Short mmCIF file of C-alpha atoms in Angstrom, two decimals:
data_model
loop_
_atom_site.label_atom_id
_atom_site.label_comp_id
_atom_site.label_asym_id
_atom_site.label_seq_id
_atom_site.Cartn_x
_atom_site.Cartn_y
_atom_site.Cartn_z
CA UNK A 875 -102.39 28.40 118.94
CA UNK A 876 -105.75 28.70 120.35
CA UNK A 877 -108.22 26.26 117.69
CA UNK A 878 -110.28 23.16 118.24
CA UNK A 879 -110.11 20.96 120.57
CA UNK A 880 -108.89 22.03 124.13
CA UNK A 881 -109.18 20.08 127.12
CA UNK A 882 -110.67 22.19 130.70
CA UNK A 883 -107.98 19.55 132.28
CA UNK A 884 -109.41 18.00 135.46
CA UNK A 885 -107.86 18.32 138.52
CA UNK A 886 -106.05 14.22 140.08
CA UNK A 887 -106.35 13.62 143.12
CA UNK A 888 -106.07 10.17 145.54
CA UNK A 889 -108.43 9.43 148.06
CA UNK A 890 -106.49 11.82 150.82
CA UNK A 891 -108.02 15.00 148.45
CA UNK A 892 -104.10 15.77 147.43
CA UNK A 893 -102.96 16.31 144.09
CA UNK A 894 -102.17 13.51 142.68
CA UNK A 895 -99.03 14.78 140.12
CA UNK A 896 -98.53 10.16 139.18
CA UNK A 897 -101.79 10.73 137.36
CA UNK A 898 -102.03 14.56 136.25
CA UNK A 899 -98.69 12.94 134.24
CA UNK A 900 -100.84 9.96 132.55
CA UNK A 901 -103.78 12.31 131.40
CA UNK A 902 -101.03 15.34 130.01
CA UNK A 903 -99.58 12.45 128.01
CA UNK A 904 -103.44 11.29 127.50
CA UNK A 905 -104.01 14.04 125.33
CA UNK A 906 -100.37 15.18 123.86
CA UNK A 907 -101.04 11.32 122.08
CA UNK A 908 -104.14 12.68 120.73
CA UNK A 909 -103.16 15.42 119.21
CA UNK A 910 -105.69 17.86 121.72
CA UNK A 911 -105.40 21.35 120.74
CA UNK A 912 -104.26 23.07 124.29
CA UNK A 913 -104.51 22.37 127.68
CA UNK A 914 -107.11 24.52 130.68
CA UNK A 915 -105.63 24.20 133.49
CA UNK A 916 -107.07 24.66 137.07
CA UNK A 917 -110.71 25.74 135.35
CA UNK A 918 -113.87 25.14 136.96
CA UNK A 919 -113.77 21.51 136.40
CA UNK A 920 -109.98 21.41 137.26
CA UNK A 921 -111.84 22.40 140.97
CA UNK A 922 -110.53 25.82 141.18
CA UNK A 923 -113.12 26.59 143.58
CA UNK A 924 -111.79 23.73 146.01
CA UNK A 925 -107.81 24.45 145.82
CA UNK A 926 -105.52 26.83 148.44
CA UNK A 927 -103.75 29.65 146.39
CA UNK A 928 -100.80 27.42 146.47
CA UNK A 929 -102.22 23.72 145.26
CA UNK A 930 -103.76 26.26 142.01
CA UNK A 931 -100.47 27.21 141.63
CA UNK A 932 -98.58 23.85 141.92
CA UNK A 933 -100.83 22.50 139.78
CA UNK A 934 -100.44 24.96 136.83
CA UNK A 935 -96.85 24.90 137.07
CA UNK A 936 -96.33 21.19 137.46
CA UNK A 937 -98.95 20.98 134.25
CA UNK A 938 -96.44 23.07 132.58
CA UNK A 939 -93.25 20.84 133.43
CA UNK A 940 -95.19 17.06 132.35
CA UNK A 941 -96.75 19.30 129.23
CA UNK A 942 -92.61 19.82 127.90
CA UNK A 943 -94.04 22.63 125.59
CA UNK A 944 -95.70 19.35 123.10
CA UNK A 945 -99.35 21.68 124.17
CA UNK A 946 -99.78 24.72 125.16
CA UNK A 947 -101.08 25.34 128.21
CA UNK A 948 -104.09 28.32 129.21
CA UNK A 949 -104.22 28.73 132.74
CA UNK A 950 -107.50 29.59 134.89
CA UNK A 951 -106.46 32.36 136.52
CA UNK A 952 -110.50 34.27 137.71
CA UNK A 953 -111.61 34.67 140.86
CA UNK A 954 -114.12 37.19 142.27
CA UNK A 955 -111.44 39.68 143.42
CA UNK A 956 -109.82 41.88 140.76
CA UNK A 957 -107.03 41.75 143.14
CA UNK A 958 -106.32 38.21 143.59
CA UNK A 959 -106.84 37.75 139.59
CA UNK A 960 -104.60 40.03 138.64
CA UNK A 961 -102.30 38.41 141.56
CA UNK A 962 -102.25 34.93 140.28
CA UNK A 963 -101.97 36.35 136.06
CA UNK A 964 -99.10 38.04 136.89
CA UNK A 965 -97.10 34.97 139.46
CA UNK A 966 -97.33 33.48 136.08
CA UNK A 967 -96.70 35.83 133.70
CA UNK A 968 -92.57 34.26 133.05
CA UNK A 969 -93.71 30.58 134.14
CA UNK A 970 -94.33 29.19 130.11
CA UNK A 971 -98.61 28.89 130.35
CA UNK A 972 -99.92 30.24 125.94
CA UNK A 973 -102.48 31.83 127.93
CA UNK A 974 -105.14 32.85 131.32
CA UNK A 975 -109.14 32.20 130.67
CA UNK A 976 -110.62 34.57 133.66
CA UNK A 977 -113.83 33.98 134.52
CA UNK A 978 -116.15 36.90 135.03
CA UNK A 979 -116.41 37.13 138.80
CA UNK A 980 -119.24 34.83 140.56
CA UNK A 981 -121.49 35.14 143.28
CA UNK A 982 -120.71 38.81 144.52
CA UNK A 983 -122.90 39.31 140.14
CA UNK A 984 -121.37 42.84 138.89
CA UNK A 985 -122.87 45.17 136.60
CA UNK A 986 -121.77 45.34 133.02
CA UNK A 987 -119.51 48.42 134.18
CA UNK A 988 -117.84 46.24 137.38
CA UNK A 989 -117.26 43.06 134.63
CA UNK A 990 -115.84 45.46 132.16
CA UNK A 991 -113.84 47.24 134.45
CA UNK A 992 -112.13 44.30 136.10
CA UNK A 993 -110.98 42.61 133.37
CA UNK A 994 -110.07 45.68 131.89
CA UNK A 995 -107.32 46.50 135.04
CA UNK A 996 -106.22 42.91 134.71
CA UNK A 997 -105.31 43.57 131.01
CA UNK A 998 -103.60 46.23 131.80
CA UNK A 999 -101.52 44.91 134.38
CA UNK A 1000 -100.15 41.62 131.96
CA UNK A 1001 -98.27 40.84 129.16
CA UNK A 1002 -99.94 37.34 129.04
CA UNK A 1003 -103.09 36.67 126.20
CA UNK A 1004 -106.56 36.99 128.23
CA UNK A 1005 -109.74 34.51 126.96
CA UNK A 1006 -113.08 36.15 128.50
CA UNK A 1007 -114.87 33.59 130.31
CA UNK A 1008 -118.75 33.68 130.19
CA UNK A 1009 -120.74 30.87 132.42
CA UNK A 1010 -124.12 32.91 133.53
CA UNK A 1011 -125.67 29.38 135.40
CA UNK A 1012 -122.49 29.26 137.74
CA UNK A 1013 -121.22 33.08 138.23
CA UNK A 1014 -125.28 34.49 138.49
CA UNK A 1015 -123.27 37.07 136.30
CA UNK A 1016 -123.52 37.64 132.07
CA UNK A 1017 -121.17 39.57 130.16
CA UNK A 1018 -122.96 40.88 127.47
CA UNK A 1019 -122.04 41.43 124.02
CA UNK A 1020 -121.34 45.54 123.85
CA UNK A 1021 -119.10 44.23 126.77
CA UNK A 1022 -117.52 41.92 125.02
CA UNK A 1023 -117.30 44.03 122.50
CA UNK A 1024 -115.56 46.84 124.01
CA UNK A 1025 -112.69 44.21 125.91
CA UNK A 1026 -112.37 43.42 122.28
CA UNK A 1027 -109.93 46.72 121.92
CA UNK A 1028 -107.22 45.71 124.51
CA UNK A 1029 -104.12 44.02 122.20
CA UNK A 1030 -104.27 41.19 125.58
CA UNK A 1031 -107.92 40.08 125.08
CA UNK A 1032 -108.04 37.66 122.14
CA UNK A 1033 -111.16 35.42 122.58
CA UNK A 1034 -114.06 34.74 124.90
CA UNK A 1035 -114.86 31.50 125.78
CA UNK A 1036 -118.80 31.81 125.55
CA UNK A 1037 -120.06 28.21 127.91
CA UNK A 1038 -124.17 29.85 127.78
CA UNK A 1039 -124.94 27.71 125.56
CA UNK A 1040 -126.75 30.70 124.03
CA UNK A 1041 -125.72 30.39 119.29
CA UNK A 1042 -128.47 33.51 118.78
CA UNK A 1043 -125.16 35.43 120.86
CA UNK A 1044 -122.25 34.20 118.79
CA UNK A 1045 -123.99 36.48 115.18
CA UNK A 1046 -123.96 39.37 117.54
CA UNK A 1047 -120.62 39.00 119.20
CA UNK A 1048 -119.58 38.60 115.77
CA UNK A 1049 -120.78 41.95 114.73
CA UNK A 1050 -119.22 43.90 117.23
CA UNK A 1051 -115.39 42.39 117.52
CA UNK A 1052 -112.82 42.04 115.08
CA UNK A 1053 -112.41 39.29 112.90
CA UNK A 1054 -109.53 37.54 114.62
CA UNK A 1055 -111.19 38.00 117.92
CA UNK A 1056 -111.17 34.18 119.47
CA UNK A 1057 -114.95 33.05 119.51
CA UNK A 1058 -114.38 29.66 121.77
CA UNK A 1059 -117.41 27.24 122.77
CA UNK A 1060 -117.44 26.43 126.53
CA UNK A 1061 -120.31 23.44 125.96
CA UNK A 1062 -119.85 20.56 124.42
CA UNK A 1063 -123.11 19.65 123.34
CA UNK A 1064 -123.85 23.21 120.95
CA UNK A 1065 -120.02 22.76 119.95
CA UNK A 1066 -120.35 21.78 117.00
CA UNK A 1067 -123.30 24.77 115.74
CA UNK A 1068 -120.88 26.72 117.47
CA UNK A 1069 -118.22 25.83 115.28
CA UNK A 1070 -120.22 26.05 112.53
CA UNK A 1071 -121.51 29.32 112.97
CA UNK A 1072 -118.01 31.48 113.60
CA UNK A 1073 -116.43 29.65 116.31
CA UNK A 1074 -112.84 28.53 115.73
CA UNK A 1075 -113.11 25.55 118.74
CA UNK A 1076 -114.13 24.48 122.36
CA UNK A 1077 -112.69 23.74 125.37
CA UNK A 1078 -114.50 20.26 126.11
CA UNK A 1079 -114.94 18.61 129.27
CA UNK A 1080 -116.09 15.75 127.23
CA UNK A 1081 -112.58 15.43 125.66
CA UNK A 1082 -111.26 14.79 128.82
CA UNK A 1083 -112.10 11.07 128.20
CA UNK A 1084 -112.79 11.35 124.17
CA UNK A 1085 -110.18 12.96 123.24
CA UNK A 1086 -109.35 11.32 119.83
CA UNK A 1087 -113.09 11.88 118.94
CA UNK A 1088 -113.62 15.47 120.04
CA UNK A 1089 -109.93 16.63 118.45
CA UNK A 1090 -111.27 14.17 115.36
CA UNK A 1091 -114.43 16.31 115.22
CA UNK A 1092 -113.63 19.55 115.36
CA UNK A 1093 -110.53 19.17 112.72
CA UNK A 1094 -113.44 18.10 110.51
CA UNK A 1095 -115.56 20.97 111.26
CA UNK A 1096 -112.69 23.69 111.07
CA UNK A 1097 -111.83 22.14 107.37
CA UNK A 1098 -115.87 22.67 106.48
CA UNK A 1099 -116.84 19.06 106.64
CA UNK A 1100 -119.64 19.39 108.90
CA UNK A 1101 -121.49 15.89 107.34
CA UNK A 1102 -118.85 13.98 109.91
CA UNK A 1103 -118.20 15.77 111.71
CA UNK A 1104 -121.46 15.57 112.35
CA UNK A 1105 -121.40 11.88 112.93
CA UNK A 1106 -118.75 11.64 115.36
CA UNK A 1107 -120.82 14.37 117.41
CA UNK A 1108 -123.79 12.07 117.12
CA UNK A 1109 -121.80 9.10 118.82
CA UNK A 1110 -120.60 11.59 121.81
CA UNK A 1111 -124.31 13.70 122.12
CA UNK A 1112 -125.55 11.45 124.64
CA UNK A 1113 -122.18 11.18 126.80
CA UNK A 1114 -122.25 15.77 126.71
CA UNK A 1115 -125.60 15.37 127.75
CA UNK A 1116 -124.69 12.67 130.67
CA UNK A 1117 -121.43 14.28 132.02
CA UNK A 1118 -123.63 17.21 133.22
CA UNK A 1119 -126.18 14.60 134.79
CA UNK A 1120 -124.58 15.74 138.05
CA UNK A 1121 -122.56 19.36 139.04
CA UNK A 1122 -119.17 18.94 136.80
CA UNK A 1123 -116.65 17.76 137.16
CA UNK A 1124 -118.90 14.97 139.32
CA UNK A 1125 -118.97 12.99 136.40
CA UNK A 1126 -116.18 13.98 134.44
CA UNK A 1127 -114.05 13.04 137.30
CA UNK A 1128 -115.91 9.14 137.92
CA UNK A 1129 -115.58 8.74 134.17
CA UNK A 1130 -111.83 9.11 134.01
CA UNK A 1131 -111.35 6.72 136.52
CA UNK A 1132 -113.31 4.39 134.41
CA UNK A 1133 -111.62 4.99 131.66
CA UNK A 1134 -108.18 4.01 133.39
CA UNK A 1135 -106.49 7.45 132.97
CA UNK A 1136 -106.38 8.42 136.71
CA UNK A 1137 -106.31 6.40 139.90
CA UNK A 1138 -108.72 7.79 142.15
CA UNK A 1139 -111.88 9.89 141.58
CA UNK A 1140 -111.69 11.77 144.16
CA UNK A 1141 -113.53 15.56 144.90
CA UNK A 1142 -113.31 17.91 147.74
CA UNK A 1143 -116.56 19.13 149.78
CA UNK A 1144 -118.34 20.46 148.84
CA UNK A 1145 -118.37 17.89 146.02
CA UNK A 1146 -119.36 15.12 145.77
CA UNK A 1147 -119.08 11.33 144.30
CA UNK A 1148 -121.32 10.38 141.52
CA UNK A 1149 -124.70 8.83 142.41
CA UNK A 1150 -124.50 4.92 141.56
CA UNK A 1151 -127.63 5.01 139.23
CA UNK A 1152 -125.31 7.62 137.07
CA UNK A 1153 -122.85 5.66 137.40
CA UNK A 1154 -124.10 2.97 135.52
CA UNK A 1155 -125.57 4.88 133.03
CA UNK A 1156 -122.53 6.80 132.37
CA UNK A 1157 -120.36 2.89 132.42
CA UNK A 1158 -123.28 1.87 129.89
CA UNK A 1159 -123.03 4.93 127.56
CA UNK A 1160 -118.81 4.76 127.72
CA UNK A 1161 -118.48 1.23 127.07
CA UNK A 1162 -120.76 1.43 124.01
CA UNK A 1163 -118.39 4.37 122.38
CA UNK A 1164 -115.27 1.70 123.33
CA UNK A 1165 -113.61 4.94 125.34
#
């Protein structure tokens, strides 16, 4: 179920900063049409940090409604408080989500024992499949291979999204976990290499506007045709980098509006609009790829 190109979906908002259901429906249909393998709703790219708890749940439920079982939905349910993660995960148990993406607790910088006990507690309080999410440059903590191995013994902890960009971790983790433990890239720039080293796909920011390209690239890579997959990746390489020219999701929100998939690139403070100079650079790249 969880493989290939999976999109870290933006959360569309109107000019007043309210959730825009019309744009959300449009972008979900875009991913269904372009055969994206799964949607991650309200993760980092979905601005989970600035949504209220009610909004967080509502966006996931609207995503399920608009997807209409045509594409799997993975819910972002991570928090820096274990009790909050458990509460949100349990709330979604009968919602229809296919699984949860749970980020390492941010800001409070737990020890490896703290990380282990955090994810263990979530696992023991739900039947939903759990994907661990390691993104140290945003959270201030790094989920180490040995801790991942311990957590992989829990039946419903099924995989890891690794956004560290450190490809050396793949082999380290693979040596410690069972063959069916899913390793998913969380970094578009290294995703193809990640798959070639044994990963099963990517949770992609770029896929928000280049879904067809990302689907084709991942499909080819998983079939072992890395020559053709690399040609696609080379075409997208500059775009991958520019979408992180400013803090995610600032560039991708602007880019998604530019290609006509959402009506507004509105963000909530402390996130700010994409700088004009970066808009011009990104515009040229998007036009050159013919998105």
